[in-house]
Tab-separated table of C-alpha atoms (C1' of nucleotides) in Angstrom:
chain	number	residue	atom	x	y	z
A	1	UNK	CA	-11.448	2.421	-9.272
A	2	UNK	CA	-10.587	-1.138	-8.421
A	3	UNK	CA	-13.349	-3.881	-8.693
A	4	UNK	CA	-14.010	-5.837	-5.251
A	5	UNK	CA	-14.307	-8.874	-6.859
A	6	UNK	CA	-12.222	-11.811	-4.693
A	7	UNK	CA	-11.184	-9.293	-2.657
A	8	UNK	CA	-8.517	-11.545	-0.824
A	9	UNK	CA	-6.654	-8.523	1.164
A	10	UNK	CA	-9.258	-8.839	3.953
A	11	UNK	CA	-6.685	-8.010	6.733
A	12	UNK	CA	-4.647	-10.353	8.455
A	13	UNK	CA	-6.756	-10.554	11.432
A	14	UNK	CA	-5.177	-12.623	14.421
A	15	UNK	CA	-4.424	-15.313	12.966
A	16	UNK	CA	-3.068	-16.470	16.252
A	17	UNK	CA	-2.928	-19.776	15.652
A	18	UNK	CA	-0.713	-19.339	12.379
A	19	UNK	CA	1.990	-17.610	14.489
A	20	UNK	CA	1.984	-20.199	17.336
A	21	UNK	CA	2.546	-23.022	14.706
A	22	UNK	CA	5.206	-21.299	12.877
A	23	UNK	CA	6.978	-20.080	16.335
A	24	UNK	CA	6.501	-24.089	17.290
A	25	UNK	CA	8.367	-25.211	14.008
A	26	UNK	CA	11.075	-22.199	13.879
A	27	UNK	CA	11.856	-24.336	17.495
A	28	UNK	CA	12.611	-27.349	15.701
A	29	UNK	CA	10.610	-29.449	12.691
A	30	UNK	CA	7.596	-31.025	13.053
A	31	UNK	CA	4.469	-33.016	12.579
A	32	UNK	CA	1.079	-32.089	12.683
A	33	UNK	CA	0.847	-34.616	15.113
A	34	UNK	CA	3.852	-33.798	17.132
A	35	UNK	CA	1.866	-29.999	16.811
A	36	UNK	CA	-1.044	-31.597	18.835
A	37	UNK	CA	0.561	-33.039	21.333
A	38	UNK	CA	2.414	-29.664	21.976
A	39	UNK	CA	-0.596	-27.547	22.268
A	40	UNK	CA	-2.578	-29.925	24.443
A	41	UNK	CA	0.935	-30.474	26.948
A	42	UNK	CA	3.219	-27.944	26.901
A	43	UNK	CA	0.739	-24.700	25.729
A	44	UNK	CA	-2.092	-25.684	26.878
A	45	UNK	CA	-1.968	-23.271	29.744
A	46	UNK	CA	-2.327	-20.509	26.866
A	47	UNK	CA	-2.946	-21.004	23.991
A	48	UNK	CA	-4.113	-24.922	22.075
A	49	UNK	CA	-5.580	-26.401	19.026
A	50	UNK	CA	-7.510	-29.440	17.935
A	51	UNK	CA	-5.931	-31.714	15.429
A	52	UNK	CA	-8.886	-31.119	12.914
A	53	UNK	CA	-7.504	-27.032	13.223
A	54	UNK	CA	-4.370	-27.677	12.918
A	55	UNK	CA	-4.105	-29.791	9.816
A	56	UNK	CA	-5.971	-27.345	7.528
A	57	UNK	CA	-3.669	-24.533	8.973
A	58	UNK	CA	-0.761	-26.480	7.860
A	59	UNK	CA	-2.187	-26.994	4.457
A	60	UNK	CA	-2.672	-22.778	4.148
A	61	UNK	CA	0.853	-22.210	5.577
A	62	UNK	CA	2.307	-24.729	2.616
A	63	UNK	CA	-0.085	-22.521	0.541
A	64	UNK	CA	1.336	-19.537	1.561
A	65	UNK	CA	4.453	-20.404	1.019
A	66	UNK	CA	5.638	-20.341	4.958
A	67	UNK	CA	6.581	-23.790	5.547
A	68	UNK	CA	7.659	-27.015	3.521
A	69	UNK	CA	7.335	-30.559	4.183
A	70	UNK	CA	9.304	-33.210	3.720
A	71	UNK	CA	7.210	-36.643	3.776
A	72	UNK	CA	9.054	-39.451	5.758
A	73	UNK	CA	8.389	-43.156	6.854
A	74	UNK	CA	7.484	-44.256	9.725
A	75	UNK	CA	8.033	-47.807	9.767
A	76	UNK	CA	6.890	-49.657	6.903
A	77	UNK	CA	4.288	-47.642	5.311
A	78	UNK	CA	3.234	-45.030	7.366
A	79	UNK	CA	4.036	-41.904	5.733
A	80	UNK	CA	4.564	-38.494	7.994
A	81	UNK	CA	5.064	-35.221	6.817
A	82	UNK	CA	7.810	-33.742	8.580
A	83	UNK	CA	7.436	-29.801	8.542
A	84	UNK	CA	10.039	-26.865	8.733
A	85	UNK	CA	9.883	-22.992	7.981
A	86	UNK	CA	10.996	-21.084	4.918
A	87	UNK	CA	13.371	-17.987	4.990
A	88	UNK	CA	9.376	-16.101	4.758
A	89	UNK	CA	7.849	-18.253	7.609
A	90	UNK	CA	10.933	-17.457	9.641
A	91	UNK	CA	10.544	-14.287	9.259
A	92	UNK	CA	6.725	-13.393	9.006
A	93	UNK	CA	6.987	-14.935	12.660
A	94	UNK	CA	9.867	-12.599	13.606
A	95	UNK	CA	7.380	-9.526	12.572
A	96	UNK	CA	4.595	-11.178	14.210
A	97	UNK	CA	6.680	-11.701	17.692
A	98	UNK	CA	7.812	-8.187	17.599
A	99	UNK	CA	4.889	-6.331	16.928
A	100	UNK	CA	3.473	-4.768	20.239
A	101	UNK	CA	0.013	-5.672	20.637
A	102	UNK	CA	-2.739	-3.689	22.740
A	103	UNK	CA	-4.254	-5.941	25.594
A	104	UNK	CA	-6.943	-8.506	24.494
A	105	UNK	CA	-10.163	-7.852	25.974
A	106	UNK	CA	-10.673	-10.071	29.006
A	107	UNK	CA	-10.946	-13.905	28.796
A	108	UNK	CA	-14.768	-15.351	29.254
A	109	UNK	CA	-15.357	-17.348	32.477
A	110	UNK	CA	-18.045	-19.097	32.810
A	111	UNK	CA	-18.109	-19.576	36.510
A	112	UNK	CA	-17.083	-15.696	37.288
A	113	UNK	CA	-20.438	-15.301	35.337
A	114	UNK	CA	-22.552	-17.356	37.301
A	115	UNK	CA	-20.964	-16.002	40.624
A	116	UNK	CA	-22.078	-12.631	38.858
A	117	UNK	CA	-25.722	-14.090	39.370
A	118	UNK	CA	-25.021	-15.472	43.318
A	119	UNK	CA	-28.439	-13.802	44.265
A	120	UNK	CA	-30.175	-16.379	42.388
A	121	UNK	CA	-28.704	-19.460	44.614
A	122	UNK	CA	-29.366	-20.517	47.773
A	123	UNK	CA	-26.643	-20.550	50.458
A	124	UNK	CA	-26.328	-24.456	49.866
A	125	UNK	CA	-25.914	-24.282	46.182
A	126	UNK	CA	-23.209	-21.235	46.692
A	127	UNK	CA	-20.916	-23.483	48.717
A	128	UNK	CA	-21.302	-26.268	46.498
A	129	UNK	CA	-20.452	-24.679	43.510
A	130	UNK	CA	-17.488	-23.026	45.377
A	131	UNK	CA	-16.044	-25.709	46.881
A	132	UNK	CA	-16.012	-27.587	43.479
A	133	UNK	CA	-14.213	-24.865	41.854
A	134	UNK	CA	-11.327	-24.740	44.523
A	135	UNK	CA	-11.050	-28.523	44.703
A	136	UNK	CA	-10.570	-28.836	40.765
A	137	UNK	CA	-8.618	-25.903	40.932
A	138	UNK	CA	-6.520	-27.263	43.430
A	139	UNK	CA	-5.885	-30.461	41.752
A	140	UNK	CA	-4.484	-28.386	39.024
A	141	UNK	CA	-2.123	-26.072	40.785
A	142	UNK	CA	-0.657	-29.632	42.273
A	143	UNK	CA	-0.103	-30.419	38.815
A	144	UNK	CA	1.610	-27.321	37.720
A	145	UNK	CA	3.792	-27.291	40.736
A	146	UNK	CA	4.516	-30.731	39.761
A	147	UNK	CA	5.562	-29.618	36.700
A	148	UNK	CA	7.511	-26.556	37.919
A	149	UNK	CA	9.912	-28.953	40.417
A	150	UNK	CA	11.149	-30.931	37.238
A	151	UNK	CA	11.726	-27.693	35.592
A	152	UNK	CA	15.303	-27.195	35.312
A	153	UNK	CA	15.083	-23.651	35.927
A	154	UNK	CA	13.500	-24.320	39.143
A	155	UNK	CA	16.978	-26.026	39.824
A	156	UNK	CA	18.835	-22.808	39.485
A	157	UNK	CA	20.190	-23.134	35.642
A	158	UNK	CA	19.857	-19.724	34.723
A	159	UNK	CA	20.165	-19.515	31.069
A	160	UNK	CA	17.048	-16.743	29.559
A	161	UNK	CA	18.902	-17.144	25.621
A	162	UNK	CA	16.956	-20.820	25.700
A	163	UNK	CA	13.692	-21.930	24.734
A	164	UNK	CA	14.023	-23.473	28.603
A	165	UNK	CA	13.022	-19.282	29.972
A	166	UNK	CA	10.169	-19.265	27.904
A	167	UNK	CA	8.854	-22.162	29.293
A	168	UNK	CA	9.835	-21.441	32.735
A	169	UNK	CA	7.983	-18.385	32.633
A	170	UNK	CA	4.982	-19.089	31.195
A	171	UNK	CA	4.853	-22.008	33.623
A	172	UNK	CA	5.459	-19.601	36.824
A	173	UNK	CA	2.710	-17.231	35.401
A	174	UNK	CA	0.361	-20.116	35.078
A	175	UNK	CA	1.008	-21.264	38.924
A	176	UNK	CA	0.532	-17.431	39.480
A	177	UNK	CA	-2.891	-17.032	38.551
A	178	UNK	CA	-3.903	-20.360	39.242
A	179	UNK	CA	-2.786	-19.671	43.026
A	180	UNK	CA	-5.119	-16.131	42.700
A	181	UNK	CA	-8.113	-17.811	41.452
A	182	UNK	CA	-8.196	-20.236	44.491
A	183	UNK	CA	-7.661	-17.659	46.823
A	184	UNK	CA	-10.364	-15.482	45.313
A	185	UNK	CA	-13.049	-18.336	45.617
A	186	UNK	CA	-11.763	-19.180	49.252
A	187	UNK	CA	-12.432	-15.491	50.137
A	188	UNK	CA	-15.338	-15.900	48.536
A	189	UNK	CA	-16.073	-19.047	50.322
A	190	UNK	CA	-15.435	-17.484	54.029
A	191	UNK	CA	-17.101	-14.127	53.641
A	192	UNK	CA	-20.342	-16.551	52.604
A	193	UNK	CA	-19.745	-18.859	55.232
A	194	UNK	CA	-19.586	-15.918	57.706
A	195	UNK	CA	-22.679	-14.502	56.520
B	1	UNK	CA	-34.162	-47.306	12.268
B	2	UNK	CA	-34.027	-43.850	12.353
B	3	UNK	CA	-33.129	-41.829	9.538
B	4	UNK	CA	-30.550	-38.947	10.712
B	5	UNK	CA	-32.051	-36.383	8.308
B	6	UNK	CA	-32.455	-32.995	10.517
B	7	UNK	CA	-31.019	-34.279	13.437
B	8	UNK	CA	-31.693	-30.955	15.462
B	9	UNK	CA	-30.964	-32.576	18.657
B	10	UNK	CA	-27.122	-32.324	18.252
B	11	UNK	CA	-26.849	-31.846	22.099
B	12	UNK	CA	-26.908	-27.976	23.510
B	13	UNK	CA	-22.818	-27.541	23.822
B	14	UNK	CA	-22.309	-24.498	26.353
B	15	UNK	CA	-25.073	-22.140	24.868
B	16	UNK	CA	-23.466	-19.434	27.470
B	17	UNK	CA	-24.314	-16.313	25.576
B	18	UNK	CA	-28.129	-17.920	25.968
B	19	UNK	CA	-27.916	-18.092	29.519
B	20	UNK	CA	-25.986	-14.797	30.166
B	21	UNK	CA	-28.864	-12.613	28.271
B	22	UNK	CA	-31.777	-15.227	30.472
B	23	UNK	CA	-29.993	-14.598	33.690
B	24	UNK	CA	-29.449	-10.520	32.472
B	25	UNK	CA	-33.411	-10.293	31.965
B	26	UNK	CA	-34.002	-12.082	34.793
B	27	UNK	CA	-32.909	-8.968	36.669
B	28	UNK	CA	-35.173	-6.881	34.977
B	29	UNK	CA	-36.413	-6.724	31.636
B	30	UNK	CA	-34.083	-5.295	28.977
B	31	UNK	CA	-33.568	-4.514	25.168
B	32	UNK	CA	-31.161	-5.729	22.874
B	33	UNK	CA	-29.598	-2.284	23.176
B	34	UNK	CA	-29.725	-2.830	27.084
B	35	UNK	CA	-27.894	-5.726	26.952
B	36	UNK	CA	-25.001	-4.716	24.985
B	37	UNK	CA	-24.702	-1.974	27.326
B	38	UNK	CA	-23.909	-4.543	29.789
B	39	UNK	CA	-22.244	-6.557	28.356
B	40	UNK	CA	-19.462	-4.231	26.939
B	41	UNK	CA	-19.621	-2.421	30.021
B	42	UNK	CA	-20.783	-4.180	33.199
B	43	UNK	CA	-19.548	-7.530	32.338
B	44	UNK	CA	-16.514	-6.913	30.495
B	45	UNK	CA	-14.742	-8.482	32.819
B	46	UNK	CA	-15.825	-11.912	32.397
B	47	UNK	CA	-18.209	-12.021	29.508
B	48	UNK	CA	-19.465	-9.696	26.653
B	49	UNK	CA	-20.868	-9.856	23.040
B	50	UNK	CA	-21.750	-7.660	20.135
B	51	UNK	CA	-24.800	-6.713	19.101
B	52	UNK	CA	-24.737	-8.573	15.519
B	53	UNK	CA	-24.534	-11.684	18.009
B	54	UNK	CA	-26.845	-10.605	20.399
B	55	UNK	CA	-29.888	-9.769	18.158
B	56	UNK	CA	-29.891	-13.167	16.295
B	57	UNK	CA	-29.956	-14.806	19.745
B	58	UNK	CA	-32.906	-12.894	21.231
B	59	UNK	CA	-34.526	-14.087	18.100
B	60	UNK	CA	-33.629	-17.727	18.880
B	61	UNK	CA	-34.906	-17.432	22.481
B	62	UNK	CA	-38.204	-15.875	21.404
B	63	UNK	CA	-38.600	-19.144	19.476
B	64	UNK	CA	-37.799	-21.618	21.823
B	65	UNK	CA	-40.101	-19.543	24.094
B	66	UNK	CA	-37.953	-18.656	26.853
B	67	UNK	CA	-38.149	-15.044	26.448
B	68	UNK	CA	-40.869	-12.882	25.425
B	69	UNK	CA	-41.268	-9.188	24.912
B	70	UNK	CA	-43.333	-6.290	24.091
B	71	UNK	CA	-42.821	-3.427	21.487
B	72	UNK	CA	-42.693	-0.154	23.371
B	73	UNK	CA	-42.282	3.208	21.393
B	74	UNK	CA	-38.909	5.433	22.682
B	75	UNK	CA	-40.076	8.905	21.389
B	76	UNK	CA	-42.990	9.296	18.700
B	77	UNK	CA	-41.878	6.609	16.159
B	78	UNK	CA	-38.600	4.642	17.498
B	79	UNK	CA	-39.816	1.157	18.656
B	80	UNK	CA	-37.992	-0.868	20.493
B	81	UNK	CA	-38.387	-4.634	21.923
B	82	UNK	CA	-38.591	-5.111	26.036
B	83	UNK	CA	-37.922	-8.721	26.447
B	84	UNK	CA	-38.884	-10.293	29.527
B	85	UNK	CA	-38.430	-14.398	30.892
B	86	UNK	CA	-41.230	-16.990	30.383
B	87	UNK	CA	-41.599	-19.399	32.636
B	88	UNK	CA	-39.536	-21.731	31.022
B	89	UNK	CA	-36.426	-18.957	30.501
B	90	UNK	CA	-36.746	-18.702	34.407
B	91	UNK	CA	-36.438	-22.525	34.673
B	92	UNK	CA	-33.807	-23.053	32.409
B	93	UNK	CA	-31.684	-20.527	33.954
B	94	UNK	CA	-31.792	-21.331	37.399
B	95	UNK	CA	-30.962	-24.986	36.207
B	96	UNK	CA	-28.556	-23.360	34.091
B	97	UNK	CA	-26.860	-21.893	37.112
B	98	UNK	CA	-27.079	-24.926	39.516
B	99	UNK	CA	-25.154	-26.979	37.411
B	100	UNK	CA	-21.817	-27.583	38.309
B	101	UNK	CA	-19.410	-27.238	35.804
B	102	UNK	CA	-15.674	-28.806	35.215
B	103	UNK	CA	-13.183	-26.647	34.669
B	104	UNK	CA	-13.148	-24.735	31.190
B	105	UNK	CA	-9.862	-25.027	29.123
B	106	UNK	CA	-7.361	-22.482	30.176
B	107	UNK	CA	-7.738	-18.931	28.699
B	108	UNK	CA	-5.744	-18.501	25.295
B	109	UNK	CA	-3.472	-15.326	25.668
B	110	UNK	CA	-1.425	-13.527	23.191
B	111	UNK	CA	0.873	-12.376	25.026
B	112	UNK	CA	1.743	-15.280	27.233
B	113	UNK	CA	2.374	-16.943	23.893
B	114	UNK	CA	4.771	-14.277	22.758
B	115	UNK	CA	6.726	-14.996	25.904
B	116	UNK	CA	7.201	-18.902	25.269
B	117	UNK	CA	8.902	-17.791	22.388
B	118	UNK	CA	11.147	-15.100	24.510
B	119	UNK	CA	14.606	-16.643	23.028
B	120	UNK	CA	13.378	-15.365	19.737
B	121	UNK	CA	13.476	-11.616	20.688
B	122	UNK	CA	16.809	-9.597	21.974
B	123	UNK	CA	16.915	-8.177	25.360
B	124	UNK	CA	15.686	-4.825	24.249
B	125	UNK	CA	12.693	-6.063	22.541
B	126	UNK	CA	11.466	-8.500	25.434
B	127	UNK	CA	11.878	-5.359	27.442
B	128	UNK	CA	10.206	-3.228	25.458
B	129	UNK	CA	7.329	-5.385	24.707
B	130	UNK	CA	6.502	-6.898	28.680
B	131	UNK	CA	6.760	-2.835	29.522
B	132	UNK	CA	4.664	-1.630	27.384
B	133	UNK	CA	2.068	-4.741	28.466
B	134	UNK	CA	2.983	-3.256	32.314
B	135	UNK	CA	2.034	-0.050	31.483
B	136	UNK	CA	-1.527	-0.986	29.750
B	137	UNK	CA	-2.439	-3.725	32.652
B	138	UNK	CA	-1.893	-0.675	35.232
B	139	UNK	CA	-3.996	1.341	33.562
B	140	UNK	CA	-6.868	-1.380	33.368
B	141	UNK	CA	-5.948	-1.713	37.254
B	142	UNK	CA	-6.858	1.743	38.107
B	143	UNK	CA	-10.243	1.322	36.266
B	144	UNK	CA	-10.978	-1.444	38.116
B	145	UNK	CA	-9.956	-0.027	41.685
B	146	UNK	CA	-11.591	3.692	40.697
B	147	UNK	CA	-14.981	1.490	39.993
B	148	UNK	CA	-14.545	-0.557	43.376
B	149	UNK	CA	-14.136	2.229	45.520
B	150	UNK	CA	-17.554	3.640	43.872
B	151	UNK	CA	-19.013	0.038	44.812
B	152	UNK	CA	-21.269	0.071	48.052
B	153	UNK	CA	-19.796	-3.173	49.170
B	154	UNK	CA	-16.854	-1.431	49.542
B	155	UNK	CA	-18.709	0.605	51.741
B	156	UNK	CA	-19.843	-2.051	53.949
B	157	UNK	CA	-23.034	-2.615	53.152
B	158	UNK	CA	-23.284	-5.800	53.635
B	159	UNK	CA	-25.894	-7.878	52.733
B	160	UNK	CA	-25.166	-11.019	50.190
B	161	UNK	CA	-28.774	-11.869	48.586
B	162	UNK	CA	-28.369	-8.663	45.850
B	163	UNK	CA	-27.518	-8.385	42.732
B	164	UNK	CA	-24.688	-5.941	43.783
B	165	UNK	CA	-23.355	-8.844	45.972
B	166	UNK	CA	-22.531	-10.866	42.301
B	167	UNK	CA	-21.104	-7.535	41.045
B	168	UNK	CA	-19.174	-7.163	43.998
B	169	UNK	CA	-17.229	-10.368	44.151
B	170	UNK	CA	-16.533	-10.703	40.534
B	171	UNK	CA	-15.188	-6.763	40.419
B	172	UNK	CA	-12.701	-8.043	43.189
B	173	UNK	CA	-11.758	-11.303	41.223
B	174	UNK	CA	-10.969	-8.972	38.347
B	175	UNK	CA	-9.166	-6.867	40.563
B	176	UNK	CA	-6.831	-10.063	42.163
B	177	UNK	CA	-6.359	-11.297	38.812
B	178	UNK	CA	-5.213	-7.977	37.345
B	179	UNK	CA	-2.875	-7.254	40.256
B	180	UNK	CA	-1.242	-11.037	39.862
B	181	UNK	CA	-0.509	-10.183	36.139
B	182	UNK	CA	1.645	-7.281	36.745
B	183	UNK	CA	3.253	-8.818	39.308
B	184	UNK	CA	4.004	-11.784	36.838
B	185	UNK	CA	5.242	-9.129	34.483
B	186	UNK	CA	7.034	-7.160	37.078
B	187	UNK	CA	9.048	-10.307	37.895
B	188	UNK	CA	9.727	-11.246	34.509
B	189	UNK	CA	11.139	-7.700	33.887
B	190	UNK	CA	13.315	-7.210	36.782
B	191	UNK	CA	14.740	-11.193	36.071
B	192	UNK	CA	15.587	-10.158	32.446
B	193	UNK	CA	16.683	-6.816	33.721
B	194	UNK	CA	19.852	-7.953	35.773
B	195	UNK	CA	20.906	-10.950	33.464
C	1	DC	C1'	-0.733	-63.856	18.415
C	2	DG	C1'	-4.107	-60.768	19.871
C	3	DT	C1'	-5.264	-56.389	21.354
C	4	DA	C1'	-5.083	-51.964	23.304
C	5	DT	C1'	-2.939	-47.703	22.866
C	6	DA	C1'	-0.493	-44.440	20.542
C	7	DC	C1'	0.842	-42.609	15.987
C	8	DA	C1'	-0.707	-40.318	11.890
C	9	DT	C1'	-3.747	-37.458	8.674
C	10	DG	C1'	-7.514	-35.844	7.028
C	11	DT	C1'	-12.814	-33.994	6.174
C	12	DC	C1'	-17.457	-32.197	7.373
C	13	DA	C1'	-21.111	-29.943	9.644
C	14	DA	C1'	-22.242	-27.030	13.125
C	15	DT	C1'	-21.506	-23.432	16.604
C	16	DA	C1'	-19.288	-19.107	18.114
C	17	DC	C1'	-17.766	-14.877	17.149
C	18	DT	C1'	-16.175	-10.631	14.420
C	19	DT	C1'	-16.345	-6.966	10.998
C	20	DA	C1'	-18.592	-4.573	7.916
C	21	DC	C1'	-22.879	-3.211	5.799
C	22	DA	C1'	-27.387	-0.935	6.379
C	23	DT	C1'	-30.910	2.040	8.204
C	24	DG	C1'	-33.262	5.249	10.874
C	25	DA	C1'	-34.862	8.035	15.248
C	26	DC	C1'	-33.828	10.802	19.417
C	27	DT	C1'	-31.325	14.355	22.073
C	28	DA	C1'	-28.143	17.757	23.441
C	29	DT	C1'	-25.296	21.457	21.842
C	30	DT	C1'	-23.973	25.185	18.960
D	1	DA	C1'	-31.246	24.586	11.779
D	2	DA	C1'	-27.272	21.769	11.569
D	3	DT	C1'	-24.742	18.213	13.571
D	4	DA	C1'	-22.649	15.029	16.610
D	5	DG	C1'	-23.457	11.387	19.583
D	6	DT	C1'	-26.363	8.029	21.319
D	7	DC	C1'	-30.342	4.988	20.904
D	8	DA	C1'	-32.179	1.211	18.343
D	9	DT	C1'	-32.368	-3.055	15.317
D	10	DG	C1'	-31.092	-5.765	12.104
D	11	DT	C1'	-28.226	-8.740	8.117
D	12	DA	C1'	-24.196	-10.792	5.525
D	13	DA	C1'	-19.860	-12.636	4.879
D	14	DG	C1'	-16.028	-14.384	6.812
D	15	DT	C1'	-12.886	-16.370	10.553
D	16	DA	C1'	-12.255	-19.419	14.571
D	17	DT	C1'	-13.225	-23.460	16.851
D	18	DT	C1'	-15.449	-27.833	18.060
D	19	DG	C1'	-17.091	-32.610	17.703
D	20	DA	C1'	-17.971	-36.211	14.959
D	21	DC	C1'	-16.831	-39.001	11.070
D	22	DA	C1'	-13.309	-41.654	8.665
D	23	DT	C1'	-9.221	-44.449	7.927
D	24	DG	C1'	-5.114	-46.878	8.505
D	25	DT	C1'	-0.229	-48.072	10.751
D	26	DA	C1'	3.079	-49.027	14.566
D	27	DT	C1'	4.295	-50.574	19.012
D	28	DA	C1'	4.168	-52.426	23.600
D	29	DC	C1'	2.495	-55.900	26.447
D	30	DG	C1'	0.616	-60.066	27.934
DNA sequence: CGTATACATGTCAATACTTACATGACTATT
DNA sequence: AATAGTCATGTAAGTATTGACATGTATACG
């Protein structure tokens, strides 16, 4: 009945990164480059973006009629675009945010893969490659406890109807797994040591 | 001087699927069909892959020579392809796995995402949505604890230079990291609970 | 005044991965 | 004998992501 020809419908797929970009502007407006800097500090820990994904996304989401910019000055001549939802970006996010979603299969790790291949290593090379997991991994649980102490929640404010709890959380589930992973390579470690 | 027409060298980037399918056959030899029954089912956990992306790279490691195979016949007509390492697959996977790596980038997740954005949601919703995550991650738990308790190492058979040692300690990683999720959840629940 | 670093926005080519399309044989059950 | 489910191998079109290419402005510091 109905020709497939530019059949745009296609389904929505993830579209993750449209969502996280809207939910980042319904916070407040902003740049594309203010966007980067987001996902590489604040999200990084879940979810981030290069600046050469981002700016086409923002072009489709002016496309489609989600967001508007406003271009602004910077100085003399450099010209910004300043971006900030419509009454449709606000709420295509709502819908998005609400909708329950079955879990995503399991993240790839490349070093849980070659750990799935131990036999292949010599005792030496097991150590080694353990011991520089933990120390990196170390480094950056420091950093996320680091992180945490400035946290104002960490300080007792207990607010959750502020963008402050979602932070807080995601921060606290970050230092949660990162704390797991070392102490499944240090079991790791010992029971190899031991052996 | 040198005209950049074809430049094929390009550098390898991560290539992992490549070296999960050399270090798979290097266990014993396989079929496409083999390995995305291991993928999907024994590697879940870490890594995994379709077969519309596994084909096409069996294809590209026959032609760079690291694998070869032989055409065996499953019944009276069905052929099918039993790929085994060269030389040169062994080599570059054990170099491959002696490499040490820097950390990846953090895991994107969904729903780690959704909770940044928490203030966006009433108190029902957030409940609604990190329960019904609960209930889903406890049911991946149980999976993972029913397959342990089938595992001999959990038997105490204990002898590290198998291939069920590798299975072993990644199973248990899955298991730590699933446990730490719902207790992340847990805590987020009962916080929100008694504001 | 120079210069390094951050601010600012884009494109292009390639890799990685997913979904759907496409086909056919084998095996266990009814 | 039909049929459902698994075995078996592929391709095509599209989305997601990366790394390199490309360009220019603003600001802080010495």
């Amino acid at each position: 009945m109905i020709y497939l020809k530019n059949r745009k419908v296609m389904s929505d797929r993830m579209r993750t990164l449209k969502y996280a970009i809207l939910g980042l502007i319904n916070r407040g407006s902003m740049t594309g480059y203010d966007l980067m800097k987001v996902f590489n500090m604040e999200l990084v820990n879940f979810w981030y973006a290069k600046h050469s994904q981002i700016y086409p996304e923002l072009k489709k989401l002016s496309d489609e009629g989600l967001i508007t910019y406003e271009t602004v000055l910077q100085g003399e001549k450099l010209e910004k675009k300043l971006y900030s939802l419509t009454e449709a970006g606000k709420e295509a996010f709502l819908n998005w945010l609400a909708k329950q979603d079955l879990l995503e299969p399991t993240p790839k790790d490349i070093f849980r893969l070659k750990s799935y291949f131990i036999e292949s290593m010599t005792k030496e090379e097991i150590l080694s490659q353990f011991n520089y997991q933990l120390d990196q991994r170390k480094e950056k649980l420091k950093k996320l406890e680091a992180t945490m102490i400035e946290h104002p929640y960490a300080k007792g404010i207990i607010d959750i109807v502020t963008p402050e709890y979602g932070d807080y959380i995601v921060l606290k589930g970050a230092i949660m797994r990162e704390i797991t992973y070392i102490d499944w390579l240090t079991e790791c470690i010992n029971e190899i040591k031991n052996y």
